[in-house]
Amino acid sequence: MHPKLAQYRCVTAVVRDPSKYPDLAGDSVTLVRGDVTDPASVAALAAGHDAAVNASVRLDASSEEYFTTAAKALIAGLEKAGVRRLLALGIATTLETEPGVRVMDAPGFPEPCRVFSQGHVAEFALLNAEAGPELDWLMVVPPQDLNAEAEVTGGYRTAVGTVIDGAGRIAHADLARALLDEIDLPRHSRVQLAVSV
């Protein structure tokens, strides 16, 4: 768990099967079963929280269908729960390498990866089109090398919508810091925010 989580009174980790993630539960974290594609589940579990972070994925379902269904459920469920901040974790292949050209648009980019990436493109478009002004949302996009073993730096760099120059790597703890910083003091809204060390 990221040390910064200790300052929060109510952190809830929502997963499909809590028995698979016993290490998530702790003094500051409550582990519960939930479904991010069900607006009623989102509303019930988000109530009383200041923000929601969606880092979920399904590899056994259509990427576009899953991410758009989850986005719709989050929009509806968070509104009902009165939660006004949503951070969704995106994917680096959807970032631009130059104006109008995304990583996933490169010649020879693997088709299965393009199909998966398209799910996040559709999610972003749906959030832009359907999230009302009461929901302050942000898509946070780590680099392709999101590494649990990477050196924790305690910092990160950001860019809006574009790949960040450099190694293209971030430790889990540094990504967590970026997410928590955007909850504590929101500085970006309704964009893709690339984060990297």
mmCIF file of C-alpha atoms in Angstrom:
data_model
loop_
_atom_site.group_PDB
_atom_site.id
_atom_site.type_symbol
_atom_site.label_atom_id
_atom_site.label_comp_id
_atom_site.label_asym_id
_atom_site.label_seq_id
_atom_site.Cartn_x
_atom_site.Cartn_y
_atom_site.Cartn_z
ATOM 1 C CA MET A 1 0.000 0.000 0.000
ATOM 2 C CA HIS A 2 1.216 3.505 -0.796
ATOM 3 C CA PRO A 3 2.157 5.393 2.424
ATOM 4 C CA LYS A 4 0.052 8.359 1.343
ATOM 5 C CA LEU A 5 -3.087 6.196 1.683
ATOM 6 C CA ALA A 6 -2.739 6.351 5.472
ATOM 7 C CA GLN A 7 -4.120 9.905 5.512
ATOM 8 C CA TYR A 8 -7.450 8.791 4.044
ATOM 9 C CA ARG A 9 -10.238 7.738 6.383
ATOM 10 C CA CYS A 10 -12.073 5.432 4.014
ATOM 11 C CA VAL A 11 -10.267 3.563 1.228
ATOM 12 C CA THR A 12 -12.203 0.761 -0.412
ATOM 13 C CA ALA A 13 -10.604 -1.674 -2.869
ATOM 14 C CA VAL A 14 -13.341 -3.096 -5.087
ATOM 15 C CA VAL A 15 -12.586 -6.333 -6.977
ATOM 16 C CA ARG A 16 -14.595 -9.084 -8.630
ATOM 17 C CA ASP A 17 -13.199 -11.801 -6.344
ATOM 18 C CA PRO A 18 -11.755 -10.637 -2.988
ATOM 19 C CA SER A 19 -10.315 -14.110 -2.283
ATOM 20 C CA LYS A 20 -7.754 -13.507 -5.061
ATOM 21 C CA TYR A 21 -6.424 -10.283 -3.478
ATOM 22 C CA PRO A 22 -6.003 -10.837 0.274
ATOM 23 C CA ASP A 23 -2.911 -8.574 0.276
ATOM 24 C CA LEU A 24 -5.067 -5.536 -0.561
ATOM 25 C CA ALA A 25 -6.893 -5.563 2.768
ATOM 26 C CA GLY A 26 -5.317 -3.769 5.695
ATOM 27 C CA ASP A 27 -5.756 -1.220 8.462
ATOM 28 C CA SER A 28 -6.602 1.590 6.028
ATOM 29 C CA VAL A 29 -8.194 -0.439 3.221
ATOM 30 C CA THR A 30 -11.462 -2.342 3.106
ATOM 31 C CA LEU A 31 -11.584 -5.081 0.460
ATOM 32 C CA VAL A 32 -15.025 -5.742 -1.059
ATOM 33 C CA ARG A 33 -16.668 -7.515 -3.982
ATOM 34 C CA GLY A 34 -18.184 -5.269 -6.653
ATOM 35 C CA ASP A 35 -18.866 -4.811 -10.346
ATOM 36 C CA VAL A 36 -17.681 -1.648 -12.102
ATOM 37 C CA THR A 37 -20.050 -2.366 -15.011
ATOM 38 C CA ASP A 38 -23.123 -2.241 -12.752
ATOM 39 C CA PRO A 39 -24.319 1.294 -11.872
ATOM 40 C CA ALA A 40 -26.092 0.035 -8.728
ATOM 41 C CA SER A 41 -22.913 -1.649 -7.472
ATOM 42 C CA VAL A 42 -20.888 1.500 -8.192
ATOM 43 C CA ALA A 43 -23.411 3.707 -6.384
ATOM 44 C CA ALA A 44 -23.601 1.470 -3.322
ATOM 45 C CA LEU A 45 -19.833 1.078 -2.921
ATOM 46 C CA ALA A 46 -18.867 4.664 -3.801
ATOM 47 C CA ALA A 47 -21.225 6.302 -1.311
ATOM 48 C CA GLY A 48 -19.314 8.265 1.314
ATOM 49 C CA HIS A 49 -16.103 8.462 -0.726
ATOM 50 C CA ASP A 50 -14.428 11.567 -2.132
ATOM 51 C CA ALA A 51 -13.224 9.991 -5.369
ATOM 52 C CA ALA A 52 -13.137 6.809 -7.425
ATOM 53 C CA VAL A 53 -10.219 5.269 -9.313
ATOM 54 C CA ASN A 54 -10.960 2.764 -12.063
ATOM 55 C CA ALA A 55 -7.963 0.541 -12.777
ATOM 56 C CA SER A 56 -10.016 -2.470 -13.835
ATOM 57 C CA VAL A 57 -9.629 -4.558 -16.961
ATOM 58 C CA ARG A 58 -11.202 -7.663 -18.481
ATOM 59 C CA LEU A 59 -9.076 -9.676 -20.893
ATOM 60 C CA ASP A 60 -11.819 -12.213 -21.530
ATOM 61 C CA ALA A 61 -14.261 -9.684 -23.010
ATOM 62 C CA SER A 62 -14.356 -7.150 -25.840
ATOM 63 C CA SER A 63 -12.137 -4.249 -24.786
ATOM 64 C CA GLU A 64 -14.407 -1.603 -26.282
ATOM 65 C CA GLU A 65 -17.545 -3.109 -24.781
ATOM 66 C CA TYR A 66 -15.980 -3.520 -21.353
ATOM 67 C CA PHE A 67 -14.449 -0.065 -21.014
ATOM 68 C CA THR A 68 -17.496 1.782 -22.352
ATOM 69 C CA THR A 69 -19.884 -0.240 -20.182
ATOM 70 C CA ALA A 70 -17.736 0.505 -17.139
ATOM 71 C CA ALA A 71 -17.562 4.202 -18.011
ATOM 72 C CA LYS A 72 -21.364 4.408 -18.338
ATOM 73 C CA ALA A 73 -21.825 2.611 -15.009
ATOM 74 C CA LEU A 74 -19.317 4.911 -13.305
ATOM 75 C CA ILE A 75 -20.994 8.041 -14.658
ATOM 76 C CA ALA A 76 -24.416 6.895 -13.438
ATOM 77 C CA GLY A 77 -23.294 5.260 -10.205
ATOM 78 C CA LEU A 78 -20.998 8.048 -9.046
ATOM 79 C CA GLU A 79 -23.681 10.647 -9.728
ATOM 80 C CA LYS A 80 -26.145 8.689 -7.584
ATOM 81 C CA ALA A 81 -23.529 8.324 -4.823
ATOM 82 C CA GLY A 82 -22.612 12.018 -4.928
ATOM 83 C CA VAL A 83 -18.960 11.325 -5.817
ATOM 84 C CA ARG A 84 -17.598 14.110 -8.000
ATOM 85 C CA ARG A 85 -14.051 12.960 -8.920
ATOM 86 C CA LEU A 86 -13.190 9.980 -11.153
ATOM 87 C CA LEU A 87 -9.721 8.898 -12.239
ATOM 88 C CA ALA A 88 -9.610 6.232 -14.946
ATOM 89 C CA LEU A 89 -6.353 4.454 -15.770
ATOM 90 C CA GLY A 90 -5.625 4.590 -19.494
ATOM 91 C CA ILE A 91 -3.020 2.979 -21.742
ATOM 92 C CA ALA A 92 0.093 4.559 -23.285
ATOM 93 C CA THR A 93 -0.626 3.311 -26.808
ATOM 94 C CA THR A 94 -3.445 5.878 -27.088
ATOM 95 C CA LEU A 95 -1.103 8.845 -26.514
ATOM 96 C CA GLU A 96 0.104 10.990 -29.412
ATOM 97 C CA THR A 97 3.699 10.833 -30.619
ATOM 98 C CA GLU A 98 3.046 13.885 -32.812
ATOM 99 C CA PRO A 99 -0.109 15.919 -33.438
ATOM 100 C CA GLY A 100 -2.883 13.580 -34.597
ATOM 101 C CA VAL A 101 -0.714 10.440 -34.531
ATOM 102 C CA ARG A 102 -1.038 7.972 -31.654
ATOM 103 C CA VAL A 103 1.355 5.170 -30.727
ATOM 104 C CA MET A 104 -1.301 2.679 -31.869
ATOM 105 C CA ASP A 105 -1.431 4.313 -35.337
ATOM 106 C CA ALA A 106 2.166 3.362 -36.199
ATOM 107 C CA PRO A 107 2.659 1.074 -39.212
ATOM 108 C CA GLY A 108 3.092 -2.508 -38.090
ATOM 109 C CA PHE A 109 1.502 -1.928 -34.691
ATOM 110 C CA PRO A 110 0.158 -5.373 -33.624
ATOM 111 C CA GLU A 111 -3.534 -5.697 -34.455
ATOM 112 C CA PRO A 112 -4.540 -7.392 -31.149
ATOM 113 C CA CYS A 113 -2.918 -4.510 -29.260
ATOM 114 C CA ARG A 114 -4.688 -1.975 -31.497
ATOM 115 C CA VAL A 115 -8.041 -3.635 -30.789
ATOM 116 C CA PHE A 116 -7.395 -3.551 -27.042
ATOM 117 C CA SER A 117 -6.195 0.066 -27.203
ATOM 118 C CA GLN A 118 -9.364 1.019 -29.057
ATOM 119 C CA GLY A 119 -11.310 0.138 -25.904
ATOM 120 C CA HIS A 120 -9.574 2.973 -24.048
ATOM 121 C CA VAL A 121 -10.111 5.326 -27.007
ATOM 122 C CA ALA A 122 -13.829 4.539 -26.867
ATOM 123 C CA GLU A 123 -13.858 4.944 -23.063
ATOM 124 C CA PHE A 124 -12.256 8.392 -23.336
ATOM 125 C CA ALA A 125 -14.716 9.438 -26.053
ATOM 126 C CA LEU A 126 -17.672 8.237 -23.982
ATOM 127 C CA LEU A 127 -16.510 10.102 -20.872
ATOM 128 C CA ASN A 128 -16.134 13.249 -22.992
ATOM 129 C CA ALA A 129 -19.573 12.847 -24.517
ATOM 130 C CA GLU A 130 -21.664 11.609 -21.589
ATOM 131 C CA ALA A 131 -20.136 12.738 -18.276
ATOM 132 C CA GLY A 132 -21.989 15.804 -17.040
ATOM 133 C CA PRO A 133 -20.383 18.852 -15.434
ATOM 134 C CA GLU A 134 -20.931 17.387 -11.958
ATOM 135 C CA LEU A 135 -18.326 14.659 -12.614
ATOM 136 C CA ASP A 136 -14.726 15.911 -12.671
ATOM 137 C CA TRP A 137 -12.982 13.051 -14.484
ATOM 138 C CA LEU A 138 -9.437 12.452 -15.651
ATOM 139 C CA MET A 139 -7.748 9.635 -17.558
ATOM 140 C CA VAL A 140 -4.285 9.013 -16.081
ATOM 141 C CA VAL A 141 -1.982 7.227 -18.543
ATOM 142 C CA PRO A 142 1.214 5.521 -17.344
ATOM 143 C CA PRO A 143 4.013 4.694 -19.794
ATOM 144 C CA GLN A 144 4.216 1.263 -21.385
ATOM 145 C CA ASP A 145 6.740 0.145 -18.771
ATOM 146 C CA LEU A 146 4.588 0.155 -15.623
ATOM 147 C CA ASN A 147 6.927 -1.813 -13.432
ATOM 148 C CA ALA A 148 6.368 -3.110 -9.903
ATOM 149 C CA GLU A 149 10.132 -3.581 -9.567
ATOM 150 C CA ALA A 150 11.175 -0.159 -10.901
ATOM 151 C CA GLU A 151 13.009 2.238 -8.602
ATOM 152 C CA VAL A 152 10.624 4.466 -6.666
ATOM 153 C CA THR A 153 11.641 8.082 -7.259
ATOM 154 C CA GLY A 154 8.986 9.893 -5.226
ATOM 155 C CA GLY A 155 8.183 12.054 -8.229
ATOM 156 C CA TYR A 156 6.883 12.015 -11.784
ATOM 157 C CA ARG A 157 6.484 14.172 -14.893
ATOM 158 C CA THR A 158 3.237 14.844 -16.755
ATOM 159 C CA ALA A 159 2.058 15.793 -20.232
ATOM 160 C CA VAL A 160 -1.432 16.219 -21.611
ATOM 161 C CA GLY A 161 -2.251 13.739 -24.360
ATOM 162 C CA THR A 162 1.293 13.054 -25.523
ATOM 163 C CA VAL A 163 4.053 10.551 -24.862
ATOM 164 C CA ILE A 164 6.657 11.907 -22.427
ATOM 165 C CA ASP A 165 10.251 11.929 -23.659
ATOM 166 C CA GLY A 166 12.622 9.642 -21.797
ATOM 167 C CA ALA A 167 12.758 6.094 -20.547
ATOM 168 C CA GLY A 168 8.984 5.618 -20.516
ATOM 169 C CA ARG A 169 8.890 3.900 -17.160
ATOM 170 C CA ILE A 170 7.214 4.370 -13.798
ATOM 171 C CA ALA A 171 7.094 2.414 -10.560
ATOM 172 C CA HIS A 172 3.721 1.444 -9.141
ATOM 173 C CA ALA A 173 4.335 3.663 -6.099
ATOM 174 C CA ASP A 174 5.088 6.719 -8.250
ATOM 175 C CA LEU A 175 1.937 6.130 -10.304
ATOM 176 C CA ALA A 176 -0.031 5.828 -7.059
ATOM 177 C CA ARG A 177 1.428 9.165 -5.942
ATOM 178 C CA ALA A 178 0.286 10.789 -9.197
ATOM 179 C CA LEU A 179 -3.235 9.422 -8.728
ATOM 180 C CA LEU A 180 -3.439 10.503 -5.095
ATOM 181 C CA ASP A 181 -2.081 13.961 -5.926
ATOM 182 C CA GLU A 182 -4.878 14.413 -8.476
ATOM 183 C CA ILE A 183 -7.414 13.425 -5.827
ATOM 184 C CA ASP A 184 -5.959 15.714 -3.147
ATOM 185 C CA LEU A 185 -5.496 18.728 -5.399
ATOM 186 C CA PRO A 186 -7.059 18.215 -8.833
ATOM 187 C CA ARG A 187 -5.009 20.061 -11.439
ATOM 188 C CA HIS A 188 -6.258 18.353 -14.592
ATOM 189 C CA SER A 189 -9.715 17.538 -15.832
ATOM 190 C CA ARG A 190 -11.288 15.823 -18.856
ATOM 191 C CA VAL A 191 -7.958 15.027 -20.557
ATOM 192 C CA GLN A 192 -5.490 12.194 -20.933
ATOM 193 C CA LEU A 193 -2.722 12.931 -18.439
ATOM 194 C CA ALA A 194 0.470 11.025 -19.262
ATOM 195 C CA VAL A 195 2.678 10.320 -16.238
ATOM 196 C CA SER A 196 6.260 9.052 -16.271
ATOM 197 C CA VAL A 197 9.500 9.452 -14.314
#
